[in-house]
PDB file of C-alpha atoms in Angstrom:
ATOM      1  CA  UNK Y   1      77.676  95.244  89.162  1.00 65.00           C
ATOM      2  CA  UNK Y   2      78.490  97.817  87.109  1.00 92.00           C
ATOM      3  CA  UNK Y   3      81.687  99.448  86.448  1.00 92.00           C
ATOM      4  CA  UNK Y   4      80.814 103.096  88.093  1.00 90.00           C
ATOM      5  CA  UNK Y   5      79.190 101.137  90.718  1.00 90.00           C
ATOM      6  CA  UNK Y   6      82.103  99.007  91.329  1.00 93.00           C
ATOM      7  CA  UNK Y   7      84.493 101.647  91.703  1.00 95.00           C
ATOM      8  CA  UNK Y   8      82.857 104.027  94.057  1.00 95.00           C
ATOM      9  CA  UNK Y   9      82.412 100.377  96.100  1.00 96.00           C
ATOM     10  CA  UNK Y  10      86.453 100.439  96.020  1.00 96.00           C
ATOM     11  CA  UNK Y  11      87.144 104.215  96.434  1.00 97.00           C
ATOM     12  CA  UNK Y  12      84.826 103.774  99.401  1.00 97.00           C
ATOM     13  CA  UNK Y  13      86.243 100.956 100.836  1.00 97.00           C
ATOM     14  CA  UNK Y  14      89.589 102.254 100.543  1.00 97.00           C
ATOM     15  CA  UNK Y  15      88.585 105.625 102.540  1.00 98.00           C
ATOM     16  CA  UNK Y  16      87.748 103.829 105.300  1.00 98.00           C
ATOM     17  CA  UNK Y  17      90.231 101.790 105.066  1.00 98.00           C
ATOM     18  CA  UNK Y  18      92.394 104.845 105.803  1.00 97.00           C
ATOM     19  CA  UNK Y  19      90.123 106.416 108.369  1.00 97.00           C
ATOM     20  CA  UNK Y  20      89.514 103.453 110.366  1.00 97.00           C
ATOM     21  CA  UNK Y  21      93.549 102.956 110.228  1.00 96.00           C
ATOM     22  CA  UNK Y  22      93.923 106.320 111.344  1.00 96.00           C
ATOM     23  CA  UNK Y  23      91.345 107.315 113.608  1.00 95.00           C
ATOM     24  CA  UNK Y  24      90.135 103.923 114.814  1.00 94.00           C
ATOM     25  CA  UNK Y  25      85.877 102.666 114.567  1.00 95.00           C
ATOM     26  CA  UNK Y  26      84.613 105.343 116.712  1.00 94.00           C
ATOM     27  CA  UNK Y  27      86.504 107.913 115.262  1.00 94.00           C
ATOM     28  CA  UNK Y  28      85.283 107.378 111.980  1.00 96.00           C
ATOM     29  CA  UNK Y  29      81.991 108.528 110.822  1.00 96.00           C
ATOM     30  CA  UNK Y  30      80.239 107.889 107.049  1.00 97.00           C
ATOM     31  CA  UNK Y  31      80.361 111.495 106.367  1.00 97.00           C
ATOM     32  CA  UNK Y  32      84.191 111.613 106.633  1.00 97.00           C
ATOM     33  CA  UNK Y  33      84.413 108.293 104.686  1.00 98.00           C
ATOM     34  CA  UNK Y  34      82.493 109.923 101.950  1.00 97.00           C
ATOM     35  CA  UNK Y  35      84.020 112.549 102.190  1.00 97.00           C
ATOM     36  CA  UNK Y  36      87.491 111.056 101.298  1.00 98.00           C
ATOM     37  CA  UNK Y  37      85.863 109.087  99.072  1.00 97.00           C
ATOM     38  CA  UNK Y  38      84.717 112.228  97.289  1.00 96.00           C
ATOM     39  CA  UNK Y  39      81.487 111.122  96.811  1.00 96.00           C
ATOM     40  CA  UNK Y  40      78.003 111.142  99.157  1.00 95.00           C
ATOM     41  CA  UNK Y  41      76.380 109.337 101.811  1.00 96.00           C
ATOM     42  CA  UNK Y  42      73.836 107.988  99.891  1.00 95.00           C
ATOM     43  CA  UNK Y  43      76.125 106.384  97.663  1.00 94.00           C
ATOM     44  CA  UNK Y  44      78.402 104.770 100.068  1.00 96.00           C
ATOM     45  CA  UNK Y  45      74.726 103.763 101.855  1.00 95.00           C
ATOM     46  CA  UNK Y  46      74.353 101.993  98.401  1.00 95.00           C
ATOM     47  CA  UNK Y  47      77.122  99.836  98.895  1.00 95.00           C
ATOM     48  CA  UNK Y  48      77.438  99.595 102.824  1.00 96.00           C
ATOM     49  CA  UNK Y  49      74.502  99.596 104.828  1.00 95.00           C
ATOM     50  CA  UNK Y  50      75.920 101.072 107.664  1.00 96.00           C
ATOM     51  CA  UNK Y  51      79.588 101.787 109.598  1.00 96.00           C
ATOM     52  CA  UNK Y  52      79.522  98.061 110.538  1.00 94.00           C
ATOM     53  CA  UNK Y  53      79.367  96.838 107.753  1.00 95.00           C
ATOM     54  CA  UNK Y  54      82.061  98.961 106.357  1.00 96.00           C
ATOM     55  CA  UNK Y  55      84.085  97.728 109.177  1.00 96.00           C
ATOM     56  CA  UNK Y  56      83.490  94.485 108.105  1.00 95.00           C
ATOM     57  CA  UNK Y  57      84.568  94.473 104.637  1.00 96.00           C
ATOM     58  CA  UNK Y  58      87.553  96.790 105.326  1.00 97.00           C
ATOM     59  CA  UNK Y  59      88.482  93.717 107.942  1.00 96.00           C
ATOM     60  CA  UNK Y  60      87.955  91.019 106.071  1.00 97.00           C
ATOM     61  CA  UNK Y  61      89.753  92.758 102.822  1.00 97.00           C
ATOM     62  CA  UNK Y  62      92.802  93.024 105.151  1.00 96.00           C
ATOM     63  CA  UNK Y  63      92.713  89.899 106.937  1.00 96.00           C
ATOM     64  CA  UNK Y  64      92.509  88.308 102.904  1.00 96.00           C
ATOM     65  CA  UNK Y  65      95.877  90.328 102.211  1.00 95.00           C
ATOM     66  CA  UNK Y  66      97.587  89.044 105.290  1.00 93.00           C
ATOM     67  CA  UNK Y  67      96.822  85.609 103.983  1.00 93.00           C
ATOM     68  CA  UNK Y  68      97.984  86.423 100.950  1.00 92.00           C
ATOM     69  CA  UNK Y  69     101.010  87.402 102.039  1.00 90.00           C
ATOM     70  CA  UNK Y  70     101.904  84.587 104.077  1.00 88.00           C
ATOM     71  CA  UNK Y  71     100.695  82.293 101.279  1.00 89.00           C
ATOM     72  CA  UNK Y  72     103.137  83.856  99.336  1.00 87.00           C
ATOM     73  CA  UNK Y  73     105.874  83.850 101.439  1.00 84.00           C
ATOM     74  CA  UNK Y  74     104.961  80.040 102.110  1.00 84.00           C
ATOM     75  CA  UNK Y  75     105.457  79.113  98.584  1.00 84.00           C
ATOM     76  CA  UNK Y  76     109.321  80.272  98.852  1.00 81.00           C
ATOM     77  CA  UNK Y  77     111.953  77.620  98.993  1.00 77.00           C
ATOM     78  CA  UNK Y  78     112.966  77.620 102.245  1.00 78.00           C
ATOM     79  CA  UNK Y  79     116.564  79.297 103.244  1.00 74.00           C
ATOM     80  CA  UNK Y  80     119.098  77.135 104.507  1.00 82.00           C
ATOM     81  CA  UNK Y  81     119.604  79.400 107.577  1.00 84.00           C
ATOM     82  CA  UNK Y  82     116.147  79.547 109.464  1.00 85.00           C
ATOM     83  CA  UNK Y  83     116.761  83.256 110.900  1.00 89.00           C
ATOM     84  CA  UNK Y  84     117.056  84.309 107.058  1.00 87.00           C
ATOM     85  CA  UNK Y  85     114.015  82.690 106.709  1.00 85.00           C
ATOM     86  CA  UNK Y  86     112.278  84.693 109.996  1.00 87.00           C
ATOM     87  CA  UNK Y  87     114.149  87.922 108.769  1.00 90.00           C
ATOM     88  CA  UNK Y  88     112.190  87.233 105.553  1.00 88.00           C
ATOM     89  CA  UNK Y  89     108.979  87.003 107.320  1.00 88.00           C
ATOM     90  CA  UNK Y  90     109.332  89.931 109.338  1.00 92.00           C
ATOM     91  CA  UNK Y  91     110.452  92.174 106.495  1.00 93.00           C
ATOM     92  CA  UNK Y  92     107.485  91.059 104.685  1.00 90.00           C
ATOM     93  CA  UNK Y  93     105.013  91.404 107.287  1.00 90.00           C
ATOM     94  CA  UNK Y  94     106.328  94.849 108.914  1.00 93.00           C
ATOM     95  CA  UNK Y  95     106.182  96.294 104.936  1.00 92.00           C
ATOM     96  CA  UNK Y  96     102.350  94.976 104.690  1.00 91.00           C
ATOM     97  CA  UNK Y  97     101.552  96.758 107.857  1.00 90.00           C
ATOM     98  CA  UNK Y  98     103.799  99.567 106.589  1.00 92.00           C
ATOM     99  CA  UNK Y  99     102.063 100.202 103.215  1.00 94.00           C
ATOM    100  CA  UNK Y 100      98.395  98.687 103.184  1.00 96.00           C
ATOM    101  CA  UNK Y 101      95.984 100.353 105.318  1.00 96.00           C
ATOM    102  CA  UNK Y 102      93.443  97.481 105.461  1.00 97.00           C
ATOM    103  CA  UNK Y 103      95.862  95.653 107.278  1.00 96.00           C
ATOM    104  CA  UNK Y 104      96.655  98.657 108.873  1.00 96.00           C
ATOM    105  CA  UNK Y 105      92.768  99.242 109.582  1.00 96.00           C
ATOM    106  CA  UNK Y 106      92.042  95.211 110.778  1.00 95.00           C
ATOM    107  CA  UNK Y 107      95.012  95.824 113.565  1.00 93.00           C
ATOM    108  CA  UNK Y 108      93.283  99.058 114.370  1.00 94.00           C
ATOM    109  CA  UNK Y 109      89.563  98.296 114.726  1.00 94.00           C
ATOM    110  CA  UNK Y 110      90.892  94.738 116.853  1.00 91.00           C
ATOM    111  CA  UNK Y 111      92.797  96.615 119.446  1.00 88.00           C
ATOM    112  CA  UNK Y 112      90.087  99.597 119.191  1.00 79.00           C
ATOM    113  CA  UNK Y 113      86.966  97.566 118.986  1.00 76.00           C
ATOM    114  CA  UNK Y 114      83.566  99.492 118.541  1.00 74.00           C
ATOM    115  CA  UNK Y 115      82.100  99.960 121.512  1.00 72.00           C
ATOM    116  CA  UNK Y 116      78.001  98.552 122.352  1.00 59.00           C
TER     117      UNK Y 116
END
C-alpha cells in the first residue's frame, strides 16, 4: 500500500475510533468519520467498505492493544506483595481505557452493539 494510502487508512481509523468511543455504532455515520478524518467518503469507502467494517477494525485494533498491554504487564517480575501487583494492573488498565480510544471504542460498540 502506499504511503498516502496508508495514512488516510490510519487517520480514518482513528476518527472512528473517536466517534464510535464517543457516540457509540449507531451514532456514528461515515460522513462524520470523514469528516474528522478531514478527508471524503469515497476515500474512507476505499479503505472500509462500509460502517461494519470500520467497526471491525477499530475493534479488533483495540482488542490488539489490550493484549498488548497485558502482555506487557505479564512480562514484569512479579511484586512480592500481590495487591501491588493488582494496583499495577489496574493503574495500567484504567490509563489504557483513559487515553486510547480504540479501547475506548471496543468497550463502547460491546455494551452499545449495532442494532439488526
Amino acid at each position: 500500500m502506499q504511503e498516502r494510502a496508508a495514512r488516510t487508512r490510519r487517520t480514518v481509523l482513528a476518527a472512528a475510533a473517536v466517534e464510535f468511543a464517543e457516540r457509540g455504532y449507531d451514532g456514528v455515520s461515515l460522513q462524520r468519520v470523514a469528516r474528522r478524518a478531514a478527508t471524503s467518503v469515497g476515500a474512507l469507502t476505499f479503505h472500509f467498505r462500509n460502517k461494519t467494517a470500520l467497526a471491525d477494525e477499530v475493534r479488533t485494533t483495540g482488542r490488539a492493544r489490550f493484549r498488548r498491554c497485558l502482555e506487557e504487564l505479564e512480562e514484569r517480575a512479579p511484586a512480592a506483595d500481590p495487591l501491588r501487583d493488582l494496583r499495577t494492573l489496574i493503574g495500567a488498565l484504567a490509563r489504557l481505557a483513559h487515553e486510547d480510544p480504540f479501547v475506548r471504542a471496543v468497550r463502547r460498540l460491546e455494551a452499545d452493539p449495532p442494532e439488526d
